[in-house]
Short mmCIF file of N, CA, C and O in Angstrom, two decimals:
data_model
loop_
_atom_site.label_atom_id
_atom_site.label_comp_id
_atom_site.label_asym_id
_atom_site.label_seq_id
_atom_site.Cartn_x
_atom_site.Cartn_y
_atom_site.Cartn_z
N UNK V 1 36.31 246.84 100.18
CA UNK V 1 37.69 246.86 100.64
C UNK V 1 38.17 248.30 100.78
O UNK V 1 37.73 249.18 100.04
N UNK V 2 39.09 248.50 101.70
CA UNK V 2 39.65 249.82 101.91
C UNK V 2 40.46 250.27 100.70
O UNK V 2 41.11 249.45 100.05
N UNK V 3 40.41 251.58 100.41
CA UNK V 3 41.19 252.11 99.30
C UNK V 3 41.36 253.62 99.47
O UNK V 3 40.64 254.25 100.24
N UNK V 4 42.31 254.18 98.75
CA UNK V 4 42.61 255.61 98.89
C UNK V 4 41.65 256.53 98.14
O UNK V 4 41.82 257.74 98.18
N UNK V 5 40.63 255.99 97.49
CA UNK V 5 39.59 256.84 96.92
C UNK V 5 38.45 257.04 97.92
O UNK V 5 37.58 257.87 97.69
N UNK V 6 38.45 256.29 99.00
CA UNK V 6 37.45 256.43 100.04
C UNK V 6 37.98 257.44 101.06
O UNK V 6 39.00 257.18 101.70
N UNK V 7 37.32 258.60 101.22
CA UNK V 7 37.84 259.63 102.13
C UNK V 7 38.07 259.16 103.57
O UNK V 7 39.05 259.55 104.20
N UNK V 8 37.19 258.29 104.09
CA UNK V 8 37.39 257.83 105.47
C UNK V 8 38.59 256.89 105.58
O UNK V 8 39.33 256.92 106.57
N UNK V 9 38.81 256.06 104.56
CA UNK V 9 39.99 255.18 104.56
C UNK V 9 41.27 256.01 104.47
O UNK V 9 42.26 255.73 105.14
N UNK V 10 41.23 257.05 103.64
CA UNK V 10 42.39 257.93 103.49
C UNK V 10 42.66 258.66 104.80
O UNK V 10 43.81 258.75 105.26
N UNK V 11 41.61 259.17 105.44
CA UNK V 11 41.78 259.89 106.71
C UNK V 11 42.38 258.97 107.78
O UNK V 11 43.25 259.40 108.55
N UNK V 12 41.96 257.71 107.80
CA UNK V 12 42.50 256.77 108.79
C UNK V 12 43.98 256.48 108.54
O UNK V 12 44.78 256.42 109.49
N UNK V 13 44.37 256.33 107.28
CA UNK V 13 45.78 256.11 106.95
C UNK V 13 46.60 257.34 107.34
O UNK V 13 47.67 257.24 107.94
N UNK V 14 46.10 258.53 107.02
CA UNK V 14 46.82 259.76 107.36
C UNK V 14 46.97 259.92 108.88
O UNK V 14 48.03 260.35 109.36
N UNK V 15 45.95 259.57 109.63
CA UNK V 15 46.03 259.65 111.09
C UNK V 15 47.12 258.71 111.63
O UNK V 15 47.85 259.06 112.56
N UNK V 16 47.23 257.53 111.04
CA UNK V 16 48.28 256.58 111.45
C UNK V 16 49.66 257.11 111.10
O UNK V 16 50.60 256.99 111.89
N UNK V 17 49.80 257.72 109.93
CA UNK V 17 51.09 258.29 109.52
C UNK V 17 51.49 259.43 110.45
O UNK V 17 52.66 259.56 110.82
N UNK V 18 50.52 260.24 110.84
CA UNK V 18 50.81 261.36 111.75
C UNK V 18 51.42 260.88 113.06
O UNK V 18 52.20 261.59 113.68
N UNK V 19 51.09 259.68 113.48
CA UNK V 19 51.62 259.12 114.74
C UNK V 19 53.07 258.63 114.62
O UNK V 19 53.71 258.39 115.63
N UNK V 20 53.55 258.44 113.40
CA UNK V 20 54.92 257.96 113.21
C UNK V 20 55.93 258.96 113.78
O UNK V 20 55.74 260.16 113.67
N UNK V 21 56.99 258.42 114.38
CA UNK V 21 58.08 259.25 114.89
C UNK V 21 59.39 258.74 114.31
O UNK V 21 59.46 257.59 113.85
N UNK V 22 60.44 259.56 114.35
CA UNK V 22 61.74 259.12 113.83
C UNK V 22 62.32 257.93 114.59
O UNK V 22 63.21 257.25 114.09
N UNK V 23 61.80 257.66 115.78
CA UNK V 23 62.32 256.55 116.59
C UNK V 23 61.48 255.28 116.48
O UNK V 23 61.75 254.31 117.18
N UNK V 24 60.47 255.29 115.61
CA UNK V 24 59.62 254.10 115.43
C UNK V 24 60.50 252.91 115.05
O UNK V 24 61.36 253.02 114.18
N UNK V 25 60.25 251.79 115.71
CA UNK V 25 61.04 250.58 115.48
C UNK V 25 60.25 249.57 114.66
O UNK V 25 59.08 249.32 114.92
N UNK V 26 60.93 248.99 113.70
CA UNK V 26 60.29 247.98 112.84
C UNK V 26 59.99 246.72 113.64
O UNK V 26 60.73 246.33 114.54
N UNK V 27 58.89 246.07 113.28
CA UNK V 27 58.50 244.78 113.85
C UNK V 27 59.04 243.63 113.01
O UNK V 27 59.14 242.52 113.47
N UNK V 28 59.33 243.92 111.76
CA UNK V 28 59.90 242.95 110.83
C UNK V 28 60.54 243.73 109.69
O UNK V 28 60.36 244.93 109.56
N UNK V 29 61.26 243.05 108.82
CA UNK V 29 61.83 243.64 107.62
C UNK V 29 63.18 244.30 107.85
O UNK V 29 63.77 244.19 108.91
N UNK V 30 63.66 244.98 106.80
CA UNK V 30 65.01 245.55 106.80
C UNK V 30 65.03 247.07 106.85
O UNK V 30 66.03 247.66 107.23
N UNK V 31 63.94 247.73 106.43
CA UNK V 31 63.93 249.20 106.34
C UNK V 31 63.79 249.86 107.70
O UNK V 31 63.09 249.34 108.57
N UNK V 32 64.44 251.03 107.84
CA UNK V 32 64.12 251.86 109.00
C UNK V 32 62.91 252.74 108.62
O UNK V 32 62.46 252.71 107.47
N UNK V 33 62.40 253.49 109.56
CA UNK V 33 61.18 254.26 109.32
C UNK V 33 61.38 255.30 108.22
O UNK V 33 60.47 255.55 107.41
N UNK V 34 62.55 255.91 108.14
CA UNK V 34 62.83 256.91 107.11
C UNK V 34 62.81 256.26 105.73
O UNK V 34 62.23 256.81 104.78
N UNK V 35 63.45 255.10 105.61
CA UNK V 35 63.47 254.38 104.34
C UNK V 35 62.07 253.92 103.95
O UNK V 35 61.69 253.95 102.78
N UNK V 36 61.29 253.50 104.94
CA UNK V 36 59.91 253.05 104.67
C UNK V 36 59.08 254.18 104.09
O UNK V 36 58.34 253.99 103.12
N UNK V 37 59.21 255.38 104.65
CA UNK V 37 58.45 256.51 104.13
C UNK V 37 58.88 256.84 102.69
O UNK V 37 58.03 257.07 101.82
N UNK V 38 60.17 256.82 102.43
CA UNK V 38 60.68 257.07 101.07
C UNK V 38 60.19 255.98 100.11
O UNK V 38 59.83 256.25 98.96
N UNK V 39 60.17 254.74 100.59
CA UNK V 39 59.68 253.60 99.81
C UNK V 39 58.19 253.79 99.47
O UNK V 39 57.77 253.58 98.32
N UNK V 40 57.41 254.22 100.43
CA UNK V 40 55.98 254.46 100.18
C UNK V 40 55.79 255.63 99.21
O UNK V 40 54.89 255.60 98.37
N UNK V 41 56.66 256.63 99.30
CA UNK V 41 56.60 257.74 98.34
C UNK V 41 56.86 257.24 96.93
O UNK V 41 56.17 257.64 95.99
N UNK V 42 57.84 256.36 96.76
CA UNK V 42 58.15 255.82 95.44
C UNK V 42 56.96 255.04 94.88
O UNK V 42 56.64 255.13 93.69
N UNK V 43 56.28 254.30 95.74
CA UNK V 43 55.11 253.54 95.31
C UNK V 43 53.98 254.46 94.88
O UNK V 43 53.32 254.24 93.85
N UNK V 44 53.73 255.51 95.65
CA UNK V 44 52.70 256.48 95.28
C UNK V 44 53.05 257.17 93.97
O UNK V 44 52.18 257.43 93.13
N UNK V 45 54.34 257.48 93.78
CA UNK V 45 54.78 258.10 92.52
C UNK V 45 54.51 257.19 91.33
O UNK V 45 54.13 257.65 90.26
N UNK V 46 54.67 255.89 91.52
CA UNK V 46 54.35 254.94 90.46
C UNK V 46 52.85 254.97 90.16
O UNK V 46 52.46 255.03 88.99
N UNK V 47 52.04 254.95 91.19
CA UNK V 47 50.58 254.94 91.01
C UNK V 47 50.11 256.19 90.27
O UNK V 47 49.11 256.15 89.55
N UNK V 48 50.84 257.31 90.45
CA UNK V 48 50.45 258.56 89.80
C UNK V 48 51.20 258.81 88.49
O UNK V 48 51.07 259.87 87.88
N UNK V 49 52.01 257.85 88.07
CA UNK V 49 52.72 257.97 86.79
C UNK V 49 53.96 258.84 86.83
O UNK V 49 54.46 259.23 85.78
N UNK V 50 54.48 259.12 88.02
CA UNK V 50 55.68 259.94 88.15
C UNK V 50 56.95 259.11 88.13
O UNK V 50 58.05 259.65 88.04
N UNK V 51 56.79 257.80 88.28
CA UNK V 51 57.91 256.84 88.31
C UNK V 51 57.40 255.58 87.63
O UNK V 51 56.38 255.04 88.03
N UNK V 52 58.08 255.14 86.59
CA UNK V 52 57.61 253.97 85.83
C UNK V 52 58.70 252.91 85.74
O UNK V 52 59.46 252.88 84.79
N UNK V 53 58.76 252.01 86.74
CA UNK V 53 59.75 250.92 86.66
C UNK V 53 59.49 250.03 85.46
O UNK V 53 58.36 249.92 84.98
N UNK V 54 60.53 249.40 84.99
CA UNK V 54 60.39 248.48 83.85
C UNK V 54 59.56 247.27 84.24
O UNK V 54 59.63 246.80 85.38
N UNK V 55 58.81 246.77 83.28
CA UNK V 55 58.05 245.54 83.50
C UNK V 55 59.01 244.39 83.72
O UNK V 55 60.11 244.37 83.18
N UNK V 56 58.58 243.44 84.51
CA UNK V 56 59.37 242.24 84.73
C UNK V 56 59.34 241.38 83.46
O UNK V 56 58.48 241.56 82.60
N UNK V 57 60.24 240.43 83.41
CA UNK V 57 60.27 239.50 82.29
C UNK V 57 59.07 238.59 82.29
O UNK V 57 58.19 238.67 83.15
N UNK V 58 59.05 237.67 81.33
CA UNK V 58 57.91 236.78 81.14
C UNK V 58 57.56 236.00 82.41
O UNK V 58 56.39 235.91 82.79
N UNK V 59 58.56 235.43 83.08
CA UNK V 59 58.30 234.62 84.28
C UNK V 59 57.69 235.48 85.38
O UNK V 59 56.73 235.08 86.04
N UNK V 60 58.23 236.68 85.58
CA UNK V 60 57.69 237.58 86.60
C UNK V 60 56.25 237.97 86.31
O UNK V 60 55.41 238.00 87.21
N UNK V 61 55.96 238.26 85.04
CA UNK V 61 54.60 238.63 84.66
C UNK V 61 53.65 237.44 84.84
O UNK V 61 52.50 237.62 85.24
N UNK V 62 54.13 236.23 84.57
CA UNK V 62 53.31 235.04 84.75
C UNK V 62 52.94 234.87 86.23
O UNK V 62 51.79 234.64 86.57
N UNK V 63 53.95 235.01 87.12
CA UNK V 63 53.67 234.91 88.56
C UNK V 63 52.72 236.03 88.99
O UNK V 63 51.84 235.82 89.82
N UNK V 64 52.91 237.23 88.43
CA UNK V 64 52.03 238.35 88.75
C UNK V 64 50.59 238.04 88.41
O UNK V 64 49.67 238.32 89.18
N UNK V 65 50.38 237.43 87.26
CA UNK V 65 49.02 237.08 86.83
C UNK V 65 48.40 236.04 87.78
O UNK V 65 47.23 236.12 88.12
N UNK V 66 49.23 235.09 88.23
CA UNK V 66 48.75 234.05 89.14
C UNK V 66 48.45 234.60 90.53
O UNK V 66 47.52 234.16 91.20
N UNK V 67 49.27 235.55 91.00
CA UNK V 67 49.13 236.08 92.36
C UNK V 67 48.17 237.25 92.47
O UNK V 67 47.76 237.61 93.58
N UNK V 68 47.80 237.85 91.36
CA UNK V 68 46.97 239.06 91.39
C UNK V 68 45.66 238.87 92.17
O UNK V 68 45.33 239.73 93.00
N UNK V 69 44.90 237.79 91.99
CA UNK V 69 43.65 237.67 92.75
C UNK V 69 43.86 237.70 94.27
O UNK V 69 43.10 238.35 94.99
N UNK V 70 44.90 237.04 94.76
CA UNK V 70 45.15 237.04 96.21
C UNK V 70 45.64 238.41 96.66
O UNK V 70 45.26 238.91 97.72
N UNK V 71 46.50 239.03 95.86
CA UNK V 71 47.07 240.33 96.19
C UNK V 71 45.98 241.38 96.34
O UNK V 71 46.06 242.25 97.20
N UNK V 72 44.95 241.33 95.49
CA UNK V 72 43.89 242.32 95.52
C UNK V 72 42.66 241.84 96.31
O UNK V 72 41.56 242.33 96.12
N UNK V 73 42.88 240.90 97.22
CA UNK V 73 41.81 240.40 98.09
C UNK V 73 41.85 241.14 99.43
O UNK V 73 42.66 242.04 99.64
N UNK V 74 41.00 240.74 100.34
CA UNK V 74 40.95 241.32 101.70
C UNK V 74 42.18 240.96 102.53
O UNK V 74 42.44 241.59 103.54
N UNK V 75 42.92 239.96 102.12
CA UNK V 75 44.06 239.47 102.91
C UNK V 75 45.18 240.52 102.91
O UNK V 75 45.59 240.99 101.84
N UNK V 76 45.67 240.91 104.11
CA UNK V 76 46.78 241.87 104.16
C UNK V 76 48.05 241.30 103.52
O UNK V 76 48.22 240.08 103.43
N UNK V 77 48.92 242.20 103.09
CA UNK V 77 50.20 241.75 102.53
C UNK V 77 50.95 240.99 103.60
O UNK V 77 50.97 241.39 104.77
N UNK V 78 51.62 239.89 103.23
CA UNK V 78 52.39 239.13 104.22
C UNK V 78 53.65 239.87 104.65
O UNK V 78 54.21 240.67 103.90
N UNK V 79 54.07 239.60 105.88
CA UNK V 79 55.33 240.16 106.39
C UNK V 79 56.48 239.68 105.52
O UNK V 79 56.44 238.59 104.97
N UNK V 80 57.51 240.51 105.41
CA UNK V 80 58.74 240.19 104.68
C UNK V 80 58.49 239.84 103.21
O UNK V 80 59.19 239.01 102.65
N UNK V 81 57.51 240.50 102.61
CA UNK V 81 57.26 240.29 101.17
C UNK V 81 58.46 240.81 100.37
O UNK V 81 59.15 241.73 100.80
N UNK V 82 58.68 240.22 99.23
CA UNK V 82 59.79 240.66 98.37
C UNK V 82 59.53 242.08 97.88
O UNK V 82 58.39 242.48 97.65
N UNK V 83 60.61 242.84 97.72
CA UNK V 83 60.53 244.22 97.25
C UNK V 83 61.29 244.35 95.94
O UNK V 83 62.44 243.92 95.85
N UNK V 84 60.64 244.92 94.92
CA UNK V 84 61.31 245.18 93.65
C UNK V 84 62.51 246.08 93.92
O UNK V 84 62.42 247.04 94.69
N UNK V 85 63.62 245.81 93.25
CA UNK V 85 64.86 246.54 93.52
C UNK V 85 64.72 248.04 93.27
O UNK V 85 65.43 248.83 93.89
N UNK V 86 63.80 248.45 92.41
CA UNK V 86 63.64 249.89 92.16
C UNK V 86 62.98 250.61 93.34
O UNK V 86 62.93 251.83 93.36
N UNK V 87 62.47 249.85 94.31
CA UNK V 87 61.83 250.44 95.48
C UNK V 87 62.65 250.26 96.76
O UNK V 87 62.18 250.56 97.84
N UNK V 88 63.85 249.72 96.63
CA UNK V 88 64.72 249.58 97.79
C UNK V 88 65.45 250.90 98.00
O UNK V 88 66.13 251.39 97.11
N UNK V 89 65.29 251.47 99.16
CA UNK V 89 65.84 252.79 99.47
C UNK V 89 67.16 252.61 100.22
O UNK V 89 67.21 251.96 101.26
N UNK V 90 68.19 253.20 99.67
CA UNK V 90 69.52 253.16 100.29
C UNK V 90 69.69 254.42 101.14
O UNK V 90 69.01 255.43 100.94
N UNK V 91 70.65 254.39 102.05
CA UNK V 91 70.94 255.56 102.86
C UNK V 91 69.88 255.79 103.92
O UNK V 91 69.13 254.89 104.29
N UNK V 92 69.82 257.01 104.41
CA UNK V 92 68.90 257.35 105.49
C UNK V 92 68.21 258.68 105.16
O UNK V 92 68.64 259.74 105.62
N UNK V 93 67.13 258.64 104.37
CA UNK V 93 66.44 259.88 104.00
C UNK V 93 65.96 260.65 105.24
O UNK V 93 65.82 260.08 106.33
N UNK V 94 65.69 261.92 105.05
CA UNK V 94 65.22 262.77 106.15
C UNK V 94 63.78 262.40 106.53
O UNK V 94 62.88 262.43 105.68
N UNK V 95 63.59 262.06 107.79
CA UNK V 95 62.28 261.62 108.27
C UNK V 95 61.19 262.66 108.00
O UNK V 95 60.15 262.33 107.42
N UNK V 96 61.40 263.89 108.47
CA UNK V 96 60.35 264.91 108.36
C UNK V 96 60.01 265.21 106.90
O UNK V 96 58.84 265.39 106.56
N UNK V 97 61.02 265.26 106.04
CA UNK V 97 60.77 265.54 104.62
C UNK V 97 59.97 264.41 103.97
O UNK V 97 59.01 264.66 103.22
N UNK V 98 60.33 263.16 104.26
CA UNK V 98 59.61 262.01 103.67
C UNK V 98 58.20 261.90 104.22
O UNK V 98 57.27 261.59 103.49
N UNK V 99 58.04 262.19 105.51
CA UNK V 99 56.70 262.13 106.12
C UNK V 99 55.80 263.20 105.50
O UNK V 99 54.66 262.90 105.11
N UNK V 100 56.30 264.42 105.36
CA UNK V 100 55.51 265.49 104.75
C UNK V 100 55.17 265.15 103.30
O UNK V 100 54.04 265.39 102.84
N UNK V 101 56.12 264.56 102.59
CA UNK V 101 55.89 264.21 101.18
C UNK V 101 54.85 263.11 101.05
O UNK V 101 53.97 263.18 100.18
N UNK V 102 54.92 262.09 101.90
CA UNK V 102 53.95 260.99 101.78
C UNK V 102 52.54 261.49 102.10
O UNK V 102 51.57 261.12 101.43
N UNK V 103 52.41 262.39 103.07
CA UNK V 103 51.10 262.96 103.39
C UNK V 103 50.57 263.75 102.19
O UNK V 103 49.41 263.59 101.79
N UNK V 104 51.42 264.57 101.61
CA UNK V 104 51.03 265.38 100.44
C UNK V 104 50.63 264.48 99.27
O UNK V 104 49.62 264.73 98.60
N UNK V 105 51.40 263.41 99.03
CA UNK V 105 51.10 262.53 97.89
C UNK V 105 49.83 261.72 98.12
O UNK V 105 49.07 261.49 97.17
N UNK V 106 49.60 261.28 99.34
CA UNK V 106 48.36 260.53 99.63
C UNK V 106 47.16 261.44 99.36
O UNK V 106 46.19 261.02 98.73
N UNK V 107 47.23 262.67 99.81
CA UNK V 107 46.13 263.61 99.59
C UNK V 107 45.94 263.87 98.09
O UNK V 107 44.80 263.89 97.61
N UNK V 108 47.02 264.07 97.37
CA UNK V 108 46.93 264.32 95.92
C UNK V 108 46.31 263.13 95.20
O UNK V 108 45.44 263.31 94.33
N UNK V 109 46.74 261.93 95.55
CA UNK V 109 46.21 260.72 94.91
C UNK V 109 44.73 260.58 95.23
O UNK V 109 43.90 260.38 94.34
N UNK V 110 44.40 260.69 96.50
CA UNK V 110 43.02 260.50 96.95
C UNK V 110 42.09 261.54 96.34
O UNK V 110 41.03 261.21 95.80
N UNK V 111 42.48 262.81 96.43
CA UNK V 111 41.63 263.88 95.93
C UNK V 111 41.57 263.90 94.40
O UNK V 111 40.56 264.31 93.83
N UNK V 112 42.62 263.42 93.74
CA UNK V 112 42.64 263.39 92.28
C UNK V 112 41.77 262.30 91.70
O UNK V 112 41.38 262.37 90.53
N UNK V 113 41.47 261.28 92.51
CA UNK V 113 40.61 260.19 92.05
C UNK V 113 41.20 259.45 90.86
O UNK V 113 42.40 259.52 90.60
N UNK V 114 40.36 258.75 90.12
CA UNK V 114 40.84 257.94 88.99
C UNK V 114 41.69 258.71 87.98
O UNK V 114 42.62 258.15 87.39
N UNK V 115 41.43 260.00 87.79
CA UNK V 115 42.19 260.78 86.83
C UNK V 115 43.65 260.94 87.25
O UNK V 115 44.51 261.23 86.42
N UNK V 116 43.93 260.73 88.54
CA UNK V 116 45.30 260.89 89.05
C UNK V 116 46.13 259.62 88.82
O UNK V 116 47.35 259.64 88.99
N UNK V 117 45.50 258.52 88.44
CA UNK V 117 46.20 257.24 88.28
C UNK V 117 46.92 257.13 86.95
O UNK V 117 46.44 257.61 85.93
N UNK V 118 48.02 256.44 86.99
CA UNK V 118 48.76 256.15 85.78
C UNK V 118 48.02 255.13 84.92
O UNK V 118 47.22 254.34 85.43
N UNK V 119 48.30 255.17 83.65
CA UNK V 119 47.82 254.12 82.75
C UNK V 119 48.99 253.20 82.38
O UNK V 119 48.80 252.24 81.63
N UNK V 120 50.17 253.50 82.91
CA UNK V 120 51.36 252.68 82.66
C UNK V 120 51.17 251.35 83.39
O UNK V 120 50.73 251.32 84.54
N UNK V 121 51.51 250.22 82.78
CA UNK V 121 51.35 248.93 83.45
C UNK V 121 52.22 248.83 84.70
O UNK V 121 53.36 249.31 84.72
N UNK V 122 51.68 248.22 85.73
CA UNK V 122 52.44 247.96 86.95
C UNK V 122 53.48 246.89 86.62
O UNK V 122 53.19 245.96 85.85
N UNK V 123 54.68 246.98 87.17
CA UNK V 123 55.80 246.11 86.79
C UNK V 123 55.48 244.62 86.94
O UNK V 123 55.88 243.82 86.10
N UNK V 124 54.76 244.24 87.97
CA UNK V 124 54.51 242.83 88.27
C UNK V 124 53.14 242.38 87.75
O UNK V 124 53.01 241.31 87.17
N UNK V 125 52.11 243.21 87.95
CA UNK V 125 50.74 242.81 87.63
C UNK V 125 50.25 243.26 86.26
O UNK V 125 49.20 242.83 85.82
N UNK V 126 50.98 244.15 85.62
CA UNK V 126 50.53 244.66 84.33
C UNK V 126 49.52 245.78 84.50
O UNK V 126 49.51 246.48 85.51
N UNK V 127 48.63 245.96 83.51
CA UNK V 127 47.66 247.05 83.59
C UNK V 127 46.74 246.90 84.81
O UNK V 127 46.27 245.80 85.12
N UNK V 128 46.52 248.03 85.50
CA UNK V 128 45.60 248.05 86.64
C UNK V 128 44.54 249.13 86.41
O UNK V 128 44.81 250.15 85.79
N UNK V 129 43.37 248.89 86.95
CA UNK V 129 42.33 249.91 86.93
C UNK V 129 42.65 250.95 88.01
O UNK V 129 43.42 250.66 88.95
N UNK V 130 42.09 252.15 87.92
CA UNK V 130 42.29 253.11 89.01
C UNK V 130 41.88 252.56 90.37
O UNK V 130 42.54 252.81 91.38
N UNK V 131 40.81 251.78 90.41
CA UNK V 131 40.35 251.20 91.67
C UNK V 131 41.38 250.21 92.22
O UNK V 131 41.60 250.13 93.43
N UNK V 132 42.03 249.45 91.33
CA UNK V 132 43.09 248.54 91.79
C UNK V 132 44.29 249.32 92.31
O UNK V 132 44.89 248.93 93.31
N UNK V 133 44.64 250.42 91.67
CA UNK V 133 45.74 251.26 92.17
C UNK V 133 45.39 251.80 93.56
O UNK V 133 46.23 251.83 94.46
N UNK V 134 44.15 252.25 93.74
CA UNK V 134 43.73 252.81 95.03
C UNK V 134 43.74 251.75 96.13
O UNK V 134 44.16 252.02 97.26
N UNK V 135 43.30 250.56 95.80
CA UNK V 135 43.34 249.45 96.75
C UNK V 135 44.78 249.07 97.07
O UNK V 135 45.16 248.89 98.24
N UNK V 136 45.60 248.94 96.03
CA UNK V 136 46.99 248.55 96.23
C UNK V 136 47.73 249.54 97.12
O UNK V 136 48.47 249.16 98.02
N UNK V 137 47.52 250.83 96.88
CA UNK V 137 48.22 251.83 97.68
C UNK V 137 47.77 251.80 99.13
O UNK V 137 48.57 251.92 100.05
N UNK V 138 46.48 251.61 99.37
CA UNK V 138 45.99 251.51 100.74
C UNK V 138 46.62 250.30 101.43
O UNK V 138 47.13 250.41 102.56
N UNK V 139 46.59 249.15 100.76
CA UNK V 139 47.15 247.94 101.36
C UNK V 139 48.65 248.07 101.60
O UNK V 139 49.16 247.59 102.61
N UNK V 140 49.36 248.73 100.70
CA UNK V 140 50.79 248.92 100.83
C UNK V 140 51.10 249.81 102.04
O UNK V 140 51.96 249.49 102.86
N UNK V 141 50.38 250.92 102.16
CA UNK V 141 50.58 251.81 103.31
C UNK V 141 50.21 251.10 104.61
O UNK V 141 50.95 251.20 105.60
N UNK V 142 49.10 250.39 104.61
CA UNK V 142 48.69 249.64 105.80
C UNK V 142 49.77 248.63 106.21
O UNK V 142 50.11 248.52 107.39
N UNK V 143 50.31 247.93 105.24
CA UNK V 143 51.36 246.95 105.49
C UNK V 143 52.55 247.59 106.21
O UNK V 143 53.03 247.08 107.22
N UNK V 144 53.01 248.72 105.68
CA UNK V 144 54.20 249.34 106.26
C UNK V 144 53.90 250.05 107.58
O UNK V 144 54.76 250.11 108.46
N UNK V 145 52.71 250.53 107.76
CA UNK V 145 52.35 251.10 109.07
C UNK V 145 52.28 250.00 110.12
O UNK V 145 52.75 250.18 111.24
N UNK V 146 51.73 248.85 109.77
CA UNK V 146 51.75 247.70 110.69
C UNK V 146 53.17 247.26 110.98
O UNK V 146 53.50 246.86 112.11
N UNK V 147 54.05 247.35 109.97
CA UNK V 147 55.45 246.98 110.15
C UNK V 147 56.10 247.79 111.28
O UNK V 147 56.97 247.30 111.99
N UNK V 148 55.64 249.02 111.47
CA UNK V 148 56.18 249.89 112.51
C UNK V 148 55.23 250.05 113.70
O UNK V 148 55.39 250.96 114.52
N UNK V 149 54.26 249.15 113.81
CA UNK V 149 53.39 249.14 114.98
C UNK V 149 52.28 250.18 114.96
O UNK V 149 51.73 250.52 116.01
N UNK V 150 51.96 250.71 113.79
CA UNK V 150 50.92 251.72 113.69
C UNK V 150 49.81 251.22 112.81
O UNK V 150 49.38 251.47 111.91
#
């Protein structure tokens, strides 16, 4: 499966991000392209331990345990998936700043390898291996790039 520890997978994601423009139109969902980039930055920050949202309650963790096998499969994330409130971006962040930041963070995560991953439990799924973080981040970026036609 594709992941951000694989240099060719990372290069392909970066090439798709480079094609994004401030006028990119969403195919589904509520975010504009600027918000999407900021949202992806927040997710990468979580994977690297720079942002640690609180774990969900018992019911949320139970659903996370049940959904984890499908989430970490070859199946792409479904359109209009629910977003944790800590990752909902308000306002209209600067496109160029968010784009530059997401590129920098993808490179840092990818080049840092497993040592760059957090050991903090993911809010929904709980503890993840570095390989699961790398897969999750690739799938998340792929999802949002498809959302904008890239």
